[in-house]
């Protein structure tokens, strides 16, 4: 059985590959324990689009984690939470 870190890393890498297929350049913040697990950037029709992504195993962020994730918007980064539901990724943009 894989440990918690290995499961989290596998999930982050899976989502990273999906974002890359959509044309994003993705940086994984391995082992950082920070609020952003992945940063995905691409050139969209209205300019550069950057997502700061928190990959999680449950569907609910704690209030403090949500507030920390929302705080990245001040840098022009779109806060995103991602988790699996019935084997499929659910990616949600967070709004304040």
PDB file of C-alpha atoms in Angstrom:
ATOM      1  CA  UNK A   1       0.000   0.000   0.000  1.00  0.00           C
ATOM      2  CA  UNK A   2       1.337   3.421  -0.956  1.00  0.00           C
ATOM      3  CA  UNK A   3       1.849   6.027   1.713  1.00  0.00           C
ATOM      4  CA  UNK A   4      -0.060   9.310   1.817  1.00  0.00           C
ATOM      5  CA  UNK A   5       2.686  11.257   0.039  1.00  0.00           C
ATOM      6  CA  UNK A   6       2.870   8.753  -2.824  1.00  0.00           C
ATOM      7  CA  UNK A   7      -0.923   8.800  -3.303  1.00  0.00           C
ATOM      8  CA  UNK A   8      -0.953  12.602  -3.338  1.00  0.00           C
ATOM      9  CA  UNK A   9       1.968  12.767  -5.774  1.00  0.00           C
ATOM     10  CA  UNK A  10       0.263  10.278  -8.107  1.00  0.00           C
ATOM     11  CA  UNK A  11      -2.950  12.347  -8.084  1.00  0.00           C
ATOM     12  CA  UNK A  12      -1.027  15.578  -8.736  1.00  0.00           C
ATOM     13  CA  UNK A  13       0.875  13.987 -11.629  1.00  0.00           C
ATOM     14  CA  UNK A  14      -2.330  12.620 -13.148  1.00  0.00           C
ATOM     15  CA  UNK A  15      -3.974  16.053 -13.054  1.00  0.00           C
ATOM     16  CA  UNK A  16      -0.752  17.665 -14.345  1.00  0.00           C
ATOM     17  CA  UNK A  17      -0.863  15.428 -17.424  1.00  0.00           C
ATOM     18  CA  UNK A  18      -4.526  16.362 -18.058  1.00  0.00           C
ATOM     19  CA  UNK A  19      -3.722  20.082 -17.882  1.00  0.00           C
ATOM     20  CA  UNK A  20      -0.743  19.579 -20.210  1.00  0.00           C
ATOM     21  CA  UNK A  21      -3.034  17.890 -22.774  1.00  0.00           C
ATOM     22  CA  UNK A  22      -5.133  21.069 -22.670  1.00  0.00           C
ATOM     23  CA  UNK A  23      -2.089  23.146 -23.614  1.00  0.00           C
ATOM     24  CA  UNK A  24      -0.989  24.364 -20.175  1.00  0.00           C
ATOM     25  CA  UNK A  25       2.592  24.562 -18.945  1.00  0.00           C
ATOM     26  CA  UNK A  26       2.410  22.975 -15.474  1.00  0.00           C
ATOM     27  CA  UNK A  27       4.742  23.212 -12.501  1.00  0.00           C
ATOM     28  CA  UNK A  28       4.290  20.754  -9.635  1.00  0.00           C
ATOM     29  CA  UNK A  29       5.248  21.995  -6.179  1.00  0.00           C
ATOM     30  CA  UNK A  30       6.459  18.630  -4.856  1.00  0.00           C
ATOM     31  CA  UNK A  31       6.555  18.263  -1.085  1.00  0.00           C
ATOM     32  CA  UNK A  32       6.148  21.982  -0.451  1.00  0.00           C
ATOM     33  CA  UNK A  33       3.200  21.664   1.954  1.00  0.00           C
ATOM     34  CA  UNK A  34       2.060  24.968   0.472  1.00  0.00           C
ATOM     35  CA  UNK A  35      -1.424  25.951  -0.616  1.00  0.00           C
ATOM     36  CA  UNK A  36      -0.730  25.377  -4.346  1.00  0.00           C
ATOM     37  CA  UNK A  37       0.078  21.867  -5.526  1.00  0.00           C
ATOM     38  CA  UNK A  38       0.149  22.740  -9.231  1.00  0.00           C
ATOM     39  CA  UNK A  39       0.520  25.977 -11.158  1.00  0.00           C
ATOM     40  CA  UNK A  40      -0.839  25.738 -14.706  1.00  0.00           C
ATOM     41  CA  UNK A  41      -0.278  28.542 -17.230  1.00  0.00           C
ATOM     42  CA  UNK A  42      -1.223  29.000 -20.888  1.00  0.00           C
ATOM     43  CA  UNK A  43      -1.893  31.745 -23.382  1.00  0.00           C
ATOM     44  CA  UNK A  44      -5.633  32.188 -23.791  1.00  0.00           C
ATOM     45  CA  UNK A  45      -7.652  34.405 -26.161  1.00  0.00           C
ATOM     46  CA  UNK A  46      -7.607  37.254 -23.614  1.00  0.00           C
ATOM     47  CA  UNK A  47      -3.985  36.832 -22.505  1.00  0.00           C
ATOM     48  CA  UNK A  48      -2.124  34.662 -20.021  1.00  0.00           C
ATOM     49  CA  UNK A  49      -4.253  32.354 -17.860  1.00  0.00           C
ATOM     50  CA  UNK A  50      -2.757  30.931 -14.662  1.00  0.00           C
ATOM     51  CA  UNK A  51      -4.452  28.474 -12.315  1.00  0.00           C
ATOM     52  CA  UNK A  52      -3.142  27.828  -8.801  1.00  0.00           C
ATOM     53  CA  UNK A  53      -4.492  24.346  -8.058  1.00  0.00           C
ATOM     54  CA  UNK A  54      -5.031  22.611  -4.730  1.00  0.00           C
ATOM     55  CA  UNK A  55      -5.381  18.853  -5.339  1.00  0.00           C
ATOM     56  CA  UNK A  56      -7.308  17.090  -2.595  1.00  0.00           C
ATOM     57  CA  UNK A  57      -8.848  13.792  -1.683  1.00  0.00           C
ATOM     58  CA  UNK A  58     -11.996  15.142  -0.059  1.00  0.00           C
ATOM     59  CA  UNK A  59     -14.534  17.549  -1.493  1.00  0.00           C
ATOM     60  CA  UNK A  60     -14.347  20.147   1.264  1.00  0.00           C
ATOM     61  CA  UNK A  61     -11.581  22.618   1.971  1.00  0.00           C
ATOM     62  CA  UNK A  62     -11.262  23.870   5.529  1.00  0.00           C
ATOM     63  CA  UNK A  63     -12.217  27.516   5.968  1.00  0.00           C
ATOM     64  CA  UNK A  64      -8.595  28.562   6.561  1.00  0.00           C
ATOM     65  CA  UNK A  65      -7.303  26.585   3.552  1.00  0.00           C
ATOM     66  CA  UNK A  66     -10.028  28.080   1.337  1.00  0.00           C
ATOM     67  CA  UNK A  67      -9.135  31.605   2.488  1.00  0.00           C
ATOM     68  CA  UNK A  68      -5.430  30.969   1.804  1.00  0.00           C
ATOM     69  CA  UNK A  69      -6.225  29.612  -1.655  1.00  0.00           C
ATOM     70  CA  UNK A  70      -8.483  32.578  -2.436  1.00  0.00           C
ATOM     71  CA  UNK A  71      -5.686  34.968  -1.402  1.00  0.00           C
ATOM     72  CA  UNK A  72      -3.618  34.045  -4.487  1.00  0.00           C
ATOM     73  CA  UNK A  73      -6.128  35.888  -6.689  1.00  0.00           C
ATOM     74  CA  UNK A  74      -4.445  39.183  -5.747  1.00  0.00           C
ATOM     75  CA  UNK A  75      -1.471  38.041  -7.859  1.00  0.00           C
ATOM     76  CA  UNK A  76      -3.642  37.412 -10.925  1.00  0.00           C
ATOM     77  CA  UNK A  77      -3.731  33.657 -10.306  1.00  0.00           C
ATOM     78  CA  UNK A  78      -7.088  31.885 -10.515  1.00  0.00           C
ATOM     79  CA  UNK A  79      -7.630  29.747  -7.377  1.00  0.00           C
ATOM     80  CA  UNK A  80      -8.763  26.218  -8.245  1.00  0.00           C
ATOM     81  CA  UNK A  81      -9.606  23.133  -6.217  1.00  0.00           C
ATOM     82  CA  UNK A  82      -9.531  19.708  -7.844  1.00  0.00           C
ATOM     83  CA  UNK A  83     -10.694  16.321  -6.589  1.00  0.00           C
ATOM     84  CA  UNK A  84     -12.053  13.080  -7.952  1.00  0.00           C
ATOM     85  CA  UNK A  85     -15.714  12.091  -7.962  1.00  0.00           C
ATOM     86  CA  UNK A  86     -16.472   8.535  -9.091  1.00  0.00           C
ATOM     87  CA  UNK A  87     -13.064   8.307 -10.771  1.00  0.00           C
ATOM     88  CA  UNK A  88     -13.373  11.560 -12.741  1.00  0.00           C
ATOM     89  CA  UNK A  89     -11.662  14.856 -11.941  1.00  0.00           C
ATOM     90  CA  UNK A  90     -13.842  17.735 -10.778  1.00  0.00           C
ATOM     91  CA  UNK A  91     -12.020  21.048 -11.167  1.00  0.00           C
ATOM     92  CA  UNK A  92     -13.672  24.095  -9.589  1.00  0.00           C
ATOM     93  CA  UNK A  93     -12.656  27.740  -9.800  1.00  0.00           C
ATOM     94  CA  UNK A  94     -13.117  29.339  -6.391  1.00  0.00           C
ATOM     95  CA  UNK A  95     -14.788  32.700  -6.002  1.00  0.00           C
ATOM     96  CA  UNK A  96     -14.586  34.929  -2.932  1.00  0.00           C
TER      97      UNK A  96
END
